XYZ file of N, CA and C in Angstrom:
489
model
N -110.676 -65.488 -134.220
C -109.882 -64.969 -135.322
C -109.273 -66.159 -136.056
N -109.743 -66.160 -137.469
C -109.085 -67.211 -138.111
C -107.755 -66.824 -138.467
N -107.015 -67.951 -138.634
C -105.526 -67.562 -139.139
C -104.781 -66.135 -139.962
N -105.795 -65.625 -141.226
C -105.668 -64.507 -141.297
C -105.286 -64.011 -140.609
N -105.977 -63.542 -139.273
C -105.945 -62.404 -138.589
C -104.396 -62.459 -137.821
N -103.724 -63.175 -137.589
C -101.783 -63.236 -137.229
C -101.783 -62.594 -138.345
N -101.781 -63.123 -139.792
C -101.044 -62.556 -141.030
C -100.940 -61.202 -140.903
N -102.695 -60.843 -140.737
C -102.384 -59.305 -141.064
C -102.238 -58.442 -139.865
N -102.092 -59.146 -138.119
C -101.527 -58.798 -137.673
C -100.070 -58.464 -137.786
N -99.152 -59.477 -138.422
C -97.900 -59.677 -138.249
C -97.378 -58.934 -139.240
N -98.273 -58.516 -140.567
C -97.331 -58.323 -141.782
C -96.799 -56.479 -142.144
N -97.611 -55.873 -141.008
C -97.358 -54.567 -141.026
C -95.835 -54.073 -140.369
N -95.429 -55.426 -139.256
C -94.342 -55.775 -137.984
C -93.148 -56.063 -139.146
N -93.321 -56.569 -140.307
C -92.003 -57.078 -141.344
C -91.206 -55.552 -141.611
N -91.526 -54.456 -141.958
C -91.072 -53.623 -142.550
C -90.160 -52.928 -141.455
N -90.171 -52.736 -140.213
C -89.765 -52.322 -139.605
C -88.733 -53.231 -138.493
N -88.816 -54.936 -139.193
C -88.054 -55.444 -138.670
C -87.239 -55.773 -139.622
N -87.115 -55.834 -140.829
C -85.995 -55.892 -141.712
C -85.517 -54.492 -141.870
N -85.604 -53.283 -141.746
C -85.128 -52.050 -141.570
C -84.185 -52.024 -140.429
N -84.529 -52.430 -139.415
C -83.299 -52.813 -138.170
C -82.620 -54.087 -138.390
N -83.013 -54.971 -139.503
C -81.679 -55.936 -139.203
C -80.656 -55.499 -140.716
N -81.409 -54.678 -141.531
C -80.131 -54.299 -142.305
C -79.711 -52.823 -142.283
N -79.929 -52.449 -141.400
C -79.173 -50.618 -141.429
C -78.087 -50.570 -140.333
N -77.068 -49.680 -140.700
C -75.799 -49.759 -140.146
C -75.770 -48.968 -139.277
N -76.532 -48.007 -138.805
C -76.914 -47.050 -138.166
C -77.453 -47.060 -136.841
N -76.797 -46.737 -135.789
C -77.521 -46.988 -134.389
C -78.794 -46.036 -134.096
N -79.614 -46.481 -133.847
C -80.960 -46.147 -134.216
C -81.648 -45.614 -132.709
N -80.975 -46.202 -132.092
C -81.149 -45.668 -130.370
C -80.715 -44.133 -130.036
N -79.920 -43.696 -130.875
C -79.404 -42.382 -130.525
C -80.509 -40.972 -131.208
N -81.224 -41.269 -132.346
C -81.807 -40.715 -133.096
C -82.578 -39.059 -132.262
N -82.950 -39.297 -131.126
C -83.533 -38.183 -130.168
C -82.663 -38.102 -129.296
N -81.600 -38.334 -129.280
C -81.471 -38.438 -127.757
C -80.085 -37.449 -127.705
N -79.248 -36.274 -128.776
C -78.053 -35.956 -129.129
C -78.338 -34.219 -128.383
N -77.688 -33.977 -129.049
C -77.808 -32.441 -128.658
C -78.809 -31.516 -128.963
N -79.679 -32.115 -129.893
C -80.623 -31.277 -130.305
C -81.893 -31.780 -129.605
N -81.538 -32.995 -128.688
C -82.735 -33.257 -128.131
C -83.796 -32.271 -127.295
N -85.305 -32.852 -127.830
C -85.966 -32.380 -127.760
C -86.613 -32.433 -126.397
N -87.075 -31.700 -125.096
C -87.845 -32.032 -123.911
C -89.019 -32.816 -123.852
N -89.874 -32.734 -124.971
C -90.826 -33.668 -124.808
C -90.982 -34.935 -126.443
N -89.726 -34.929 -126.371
C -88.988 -36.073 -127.320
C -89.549 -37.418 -126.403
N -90.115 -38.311 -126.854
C -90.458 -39.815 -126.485
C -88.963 -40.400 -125.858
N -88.603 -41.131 -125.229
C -87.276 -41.517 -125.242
C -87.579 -42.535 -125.835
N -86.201 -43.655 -126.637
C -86.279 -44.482 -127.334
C -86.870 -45.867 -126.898
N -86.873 -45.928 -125.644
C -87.073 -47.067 -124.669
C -88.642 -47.257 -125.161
N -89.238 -46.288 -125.314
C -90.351 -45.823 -125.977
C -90.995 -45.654 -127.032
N -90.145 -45.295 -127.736
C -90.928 -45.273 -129.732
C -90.986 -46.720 -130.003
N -90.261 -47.681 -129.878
C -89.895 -48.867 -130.662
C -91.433 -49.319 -130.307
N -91.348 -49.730 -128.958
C -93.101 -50.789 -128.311
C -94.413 -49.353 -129.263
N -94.328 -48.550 -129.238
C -95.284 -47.160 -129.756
C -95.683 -47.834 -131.136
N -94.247 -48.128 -131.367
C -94.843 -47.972 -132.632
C -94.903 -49.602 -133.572
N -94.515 -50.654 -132.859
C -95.040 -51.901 -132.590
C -96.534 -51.920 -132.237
N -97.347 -51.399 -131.349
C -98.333 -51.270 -130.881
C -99.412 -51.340 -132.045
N -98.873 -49.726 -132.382
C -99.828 -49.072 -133.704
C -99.342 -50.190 -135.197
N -98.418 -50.555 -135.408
C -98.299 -51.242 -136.793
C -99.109 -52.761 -136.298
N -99.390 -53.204 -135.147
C -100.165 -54.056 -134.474
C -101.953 -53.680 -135.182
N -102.298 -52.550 -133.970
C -103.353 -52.142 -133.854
C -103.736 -52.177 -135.781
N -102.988 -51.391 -136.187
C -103.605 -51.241 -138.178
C -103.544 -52.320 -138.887
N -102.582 -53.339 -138.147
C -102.825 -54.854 -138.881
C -103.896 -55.505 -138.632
N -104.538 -55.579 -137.325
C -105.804 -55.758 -136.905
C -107.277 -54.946 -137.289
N -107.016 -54.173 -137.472
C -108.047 -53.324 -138.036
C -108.073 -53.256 -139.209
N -107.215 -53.547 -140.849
C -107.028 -53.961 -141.877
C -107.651 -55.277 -142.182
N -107.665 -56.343 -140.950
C -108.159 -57.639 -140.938
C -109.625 -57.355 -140.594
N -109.912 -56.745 -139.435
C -111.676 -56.118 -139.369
C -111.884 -55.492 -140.686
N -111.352 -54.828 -141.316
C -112.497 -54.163 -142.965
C -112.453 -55.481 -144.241
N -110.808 -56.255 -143.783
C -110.826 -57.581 -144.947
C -112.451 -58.309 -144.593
N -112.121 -58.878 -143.349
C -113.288 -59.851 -143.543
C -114.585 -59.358 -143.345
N -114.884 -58.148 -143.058
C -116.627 -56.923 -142.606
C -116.747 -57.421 -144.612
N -115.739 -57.132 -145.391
C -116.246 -57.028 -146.904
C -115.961 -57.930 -147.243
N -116.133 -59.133 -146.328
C -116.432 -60.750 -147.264
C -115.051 -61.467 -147.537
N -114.119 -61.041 -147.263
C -112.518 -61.203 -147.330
C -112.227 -61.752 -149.226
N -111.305 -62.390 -149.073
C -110.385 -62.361 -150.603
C -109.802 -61.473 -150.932
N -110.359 -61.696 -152.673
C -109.314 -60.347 -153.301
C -110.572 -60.075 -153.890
N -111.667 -59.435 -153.779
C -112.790 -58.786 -153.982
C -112.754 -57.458 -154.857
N -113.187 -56.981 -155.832
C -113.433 -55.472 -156.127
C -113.828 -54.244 -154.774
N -114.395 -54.988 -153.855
C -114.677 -53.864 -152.266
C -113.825 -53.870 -151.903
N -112.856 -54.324 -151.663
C -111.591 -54.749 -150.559
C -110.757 -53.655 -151.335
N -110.731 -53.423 -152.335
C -109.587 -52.183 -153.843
C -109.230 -50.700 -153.119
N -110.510 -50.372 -152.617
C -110.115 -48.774 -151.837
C -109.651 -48.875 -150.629
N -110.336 -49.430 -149.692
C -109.992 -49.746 -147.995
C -108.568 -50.315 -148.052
N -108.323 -51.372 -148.620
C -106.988 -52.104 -148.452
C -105.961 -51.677 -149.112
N -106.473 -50.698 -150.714
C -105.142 -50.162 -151.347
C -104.699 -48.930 -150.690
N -105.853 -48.088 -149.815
C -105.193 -47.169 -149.516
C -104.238 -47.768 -148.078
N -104.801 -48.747 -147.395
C -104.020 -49.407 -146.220
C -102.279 -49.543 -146.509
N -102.344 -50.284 -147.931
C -101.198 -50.843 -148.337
C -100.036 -49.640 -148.818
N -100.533 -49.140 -149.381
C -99.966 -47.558 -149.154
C -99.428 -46.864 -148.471
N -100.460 -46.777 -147.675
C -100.132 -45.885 -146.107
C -98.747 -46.491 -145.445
N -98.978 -48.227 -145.596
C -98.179 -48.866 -144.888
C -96.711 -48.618 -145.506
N -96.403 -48.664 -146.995
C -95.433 -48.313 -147.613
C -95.088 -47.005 -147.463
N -96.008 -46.145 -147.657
C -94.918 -44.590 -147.077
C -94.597 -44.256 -145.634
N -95.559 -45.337 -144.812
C -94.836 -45.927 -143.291
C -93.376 -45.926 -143.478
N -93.255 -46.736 -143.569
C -91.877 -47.981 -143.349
C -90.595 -46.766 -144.580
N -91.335 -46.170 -145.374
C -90.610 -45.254 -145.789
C -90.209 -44.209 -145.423
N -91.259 -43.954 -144.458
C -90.640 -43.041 -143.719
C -89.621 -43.260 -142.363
N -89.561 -44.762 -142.175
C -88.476 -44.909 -141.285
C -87.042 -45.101 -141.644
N -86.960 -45.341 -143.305
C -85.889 -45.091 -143.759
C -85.319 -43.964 -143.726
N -85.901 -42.852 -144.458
C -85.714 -41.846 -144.451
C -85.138 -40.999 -143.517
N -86.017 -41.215 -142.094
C -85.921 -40.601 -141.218
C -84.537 -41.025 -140.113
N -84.735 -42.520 -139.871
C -83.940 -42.745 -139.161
C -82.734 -43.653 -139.559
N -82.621 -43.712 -141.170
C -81.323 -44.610 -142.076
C -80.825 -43.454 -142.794
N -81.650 -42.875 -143.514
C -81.053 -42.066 -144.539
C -80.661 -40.628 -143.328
N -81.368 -40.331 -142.705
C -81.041 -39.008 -142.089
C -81.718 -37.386 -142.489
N -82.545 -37.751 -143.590
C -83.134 -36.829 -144.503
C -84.617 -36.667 -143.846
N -84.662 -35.423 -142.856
C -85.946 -34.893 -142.239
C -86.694 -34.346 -142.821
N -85.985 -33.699 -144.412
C -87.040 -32.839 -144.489
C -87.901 -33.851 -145.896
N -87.283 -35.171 -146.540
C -88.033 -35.544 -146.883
C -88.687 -36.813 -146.272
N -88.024 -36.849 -144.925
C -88.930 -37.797 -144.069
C -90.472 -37.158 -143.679
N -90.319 -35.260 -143.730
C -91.521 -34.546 -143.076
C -92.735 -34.784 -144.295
N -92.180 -34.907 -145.676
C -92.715 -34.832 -146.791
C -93.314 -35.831 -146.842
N -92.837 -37.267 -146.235
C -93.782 -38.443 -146.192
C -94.416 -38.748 -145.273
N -94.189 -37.983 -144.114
C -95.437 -37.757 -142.938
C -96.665 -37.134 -143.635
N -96.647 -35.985 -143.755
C -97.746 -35.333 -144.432
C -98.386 -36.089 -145.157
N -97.845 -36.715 -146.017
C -99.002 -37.680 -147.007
C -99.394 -38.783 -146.303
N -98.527 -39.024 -145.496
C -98.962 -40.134 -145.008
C -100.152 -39.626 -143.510
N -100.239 -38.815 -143.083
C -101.600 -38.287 -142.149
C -103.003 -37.916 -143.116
N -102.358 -37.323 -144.196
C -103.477 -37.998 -145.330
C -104.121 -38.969 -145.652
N -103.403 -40.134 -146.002
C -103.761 -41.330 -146.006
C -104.319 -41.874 -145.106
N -103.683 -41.376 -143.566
C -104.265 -42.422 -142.486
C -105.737 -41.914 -142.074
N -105.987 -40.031 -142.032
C -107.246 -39.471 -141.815
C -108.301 -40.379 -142.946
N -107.384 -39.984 -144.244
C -108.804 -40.995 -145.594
C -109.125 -41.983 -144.870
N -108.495 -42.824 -144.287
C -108.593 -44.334 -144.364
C -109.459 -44.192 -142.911
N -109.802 -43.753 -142.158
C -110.335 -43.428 -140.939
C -111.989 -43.104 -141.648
N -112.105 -42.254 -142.222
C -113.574 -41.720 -143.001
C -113.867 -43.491 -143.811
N -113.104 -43.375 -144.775
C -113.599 -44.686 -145.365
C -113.626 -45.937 -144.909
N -113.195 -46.326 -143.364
C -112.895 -47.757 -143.050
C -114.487 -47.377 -141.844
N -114.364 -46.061 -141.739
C -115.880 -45.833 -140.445
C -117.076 -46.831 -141.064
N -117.671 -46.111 -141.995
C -119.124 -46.251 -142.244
C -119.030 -48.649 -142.331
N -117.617 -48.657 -143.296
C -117.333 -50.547 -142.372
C -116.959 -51.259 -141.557
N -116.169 -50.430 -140.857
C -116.431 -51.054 -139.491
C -115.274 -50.325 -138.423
N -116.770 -49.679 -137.571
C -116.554 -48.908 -136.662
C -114.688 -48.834 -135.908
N -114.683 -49.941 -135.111
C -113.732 -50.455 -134.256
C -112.390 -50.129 -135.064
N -112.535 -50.553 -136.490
C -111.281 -50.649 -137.385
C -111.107 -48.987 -137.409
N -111.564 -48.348 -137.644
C -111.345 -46.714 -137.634
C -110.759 -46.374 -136.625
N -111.668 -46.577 -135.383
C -111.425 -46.043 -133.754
C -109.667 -46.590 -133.928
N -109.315 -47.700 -134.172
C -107.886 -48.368 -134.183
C -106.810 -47.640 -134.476
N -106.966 -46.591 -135.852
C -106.301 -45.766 -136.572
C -106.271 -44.876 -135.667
N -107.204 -44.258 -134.578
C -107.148 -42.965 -133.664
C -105.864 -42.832 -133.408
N -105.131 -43.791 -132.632
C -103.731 -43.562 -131.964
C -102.839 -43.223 -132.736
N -103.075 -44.221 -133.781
C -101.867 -43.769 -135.132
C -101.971 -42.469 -135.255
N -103.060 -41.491 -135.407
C -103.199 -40.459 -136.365
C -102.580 -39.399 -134.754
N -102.421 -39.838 -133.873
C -101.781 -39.269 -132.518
C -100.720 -39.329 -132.348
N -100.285 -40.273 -132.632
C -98.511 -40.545 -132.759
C -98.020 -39.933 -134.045
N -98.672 -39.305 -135.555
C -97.947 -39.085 -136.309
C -97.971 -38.053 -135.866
N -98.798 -37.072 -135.255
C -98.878 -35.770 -135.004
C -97.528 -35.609 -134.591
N -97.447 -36.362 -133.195
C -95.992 -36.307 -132.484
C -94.651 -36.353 -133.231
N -94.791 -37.445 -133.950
C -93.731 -37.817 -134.856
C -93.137 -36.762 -136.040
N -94.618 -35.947 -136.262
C -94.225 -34.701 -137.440
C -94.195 -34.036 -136.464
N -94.308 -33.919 -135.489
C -94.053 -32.161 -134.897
C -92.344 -32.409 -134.818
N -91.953 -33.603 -134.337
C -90.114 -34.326 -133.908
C -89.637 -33.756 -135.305
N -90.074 -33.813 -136.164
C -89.410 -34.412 -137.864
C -89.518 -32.969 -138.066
N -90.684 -32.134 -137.890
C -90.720 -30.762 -138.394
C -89.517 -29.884 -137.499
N -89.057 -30.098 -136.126
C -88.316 -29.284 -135.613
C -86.882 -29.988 -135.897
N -87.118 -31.176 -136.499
C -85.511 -31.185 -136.790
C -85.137 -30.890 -138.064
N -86.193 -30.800 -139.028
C -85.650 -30.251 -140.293
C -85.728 -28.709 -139.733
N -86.106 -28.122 -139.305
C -86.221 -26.609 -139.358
C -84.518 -26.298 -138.728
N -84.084 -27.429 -137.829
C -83.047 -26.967 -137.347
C -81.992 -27.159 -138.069
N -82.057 -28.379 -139.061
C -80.918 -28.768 -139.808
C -80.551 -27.840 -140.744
N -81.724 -26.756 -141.133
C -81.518 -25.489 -142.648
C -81.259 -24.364 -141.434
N -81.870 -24.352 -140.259
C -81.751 -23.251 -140.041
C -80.686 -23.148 -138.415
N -79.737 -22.863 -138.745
C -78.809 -23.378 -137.437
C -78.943 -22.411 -136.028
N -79.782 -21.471 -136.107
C -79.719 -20.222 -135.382
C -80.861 -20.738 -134.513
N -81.055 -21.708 -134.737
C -82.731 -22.450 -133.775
C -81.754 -23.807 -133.035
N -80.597 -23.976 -133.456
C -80.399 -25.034 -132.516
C -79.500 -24.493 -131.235
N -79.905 -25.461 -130.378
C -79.509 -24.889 -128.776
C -78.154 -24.704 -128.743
């Protein structure tokens, strides 16, 4: 792996580490209150989860850069803009969710964003295999993550569902 491949390992890891060094908000408590959920991840847990996966898609972003010849290419425009995307309503959705406090439009940027990550799974296949298979986990953890986000907005409008 030439040098690239740290970059675009590392550069998916920025968004979610300047989100914890400027939010005022203890971020450890987020599952863990009264409305916690039984098969809620504990926190000890999401952080490495989801280090892992912003890992794994930085690496697999670097498998479709260089499979299409790397640079800034006209091929590289769909695979990487929808990447770059995805990655931004990522990291947006950790604002949302766990700064701002707003589930139900944190659920709103899940959804698009399992969109994005399924597209990017079809279109990163037919270039390179491995880089797709990579996205698998992601598209496993958002499931989890929207089912968390869907039962806490349902509880926040609807109070007769919380325990």
């Amino acid at each position: 792996m030439q040098l690239q491949g740290p970059v675009f390992v590392g550069v998916p890891l920025l968004g979610p580490i300047l989100i914890c060094m400027f939010t005022p908000n203890d971020l450890s408590g987020w599952c863990e209150d009264d409305r916690k959920l039984s098969w809620c991840p504990p926190h000890k847990v999401i952080l490495p989860v989801w280090a892992t996966i912003y890992s794994a898609m930085g690496y697999a972003s670097y498998l479709v850069w260089k499979d299409l010849g790397g640079g800034f290419r006209w091929p590289l425009a769909l695979p990487l803009g929808l990447y770059t995307f995805q990655l931004t309503l990522s990291w947006t959705f950790l604002v949302l969710f766990l700064t701002a406090n707003n589930p139900g439009l944190a659920l709103l940027d899940l959804l698009l964003l399992y969109g994005l990550v399924a597209s990017m799974v079809l279109i990163w296949q037919p270039i390179n295999k491995l880089a797709a298979l990579l996205l698998l986990p992601y598209l496993a953890w958002l499931t989890v993550t929207t089912a968390i986000t869907y039962r806490l907005w349902r509880d926040s409008l609807c109070p007769a569902y919380q325990p």
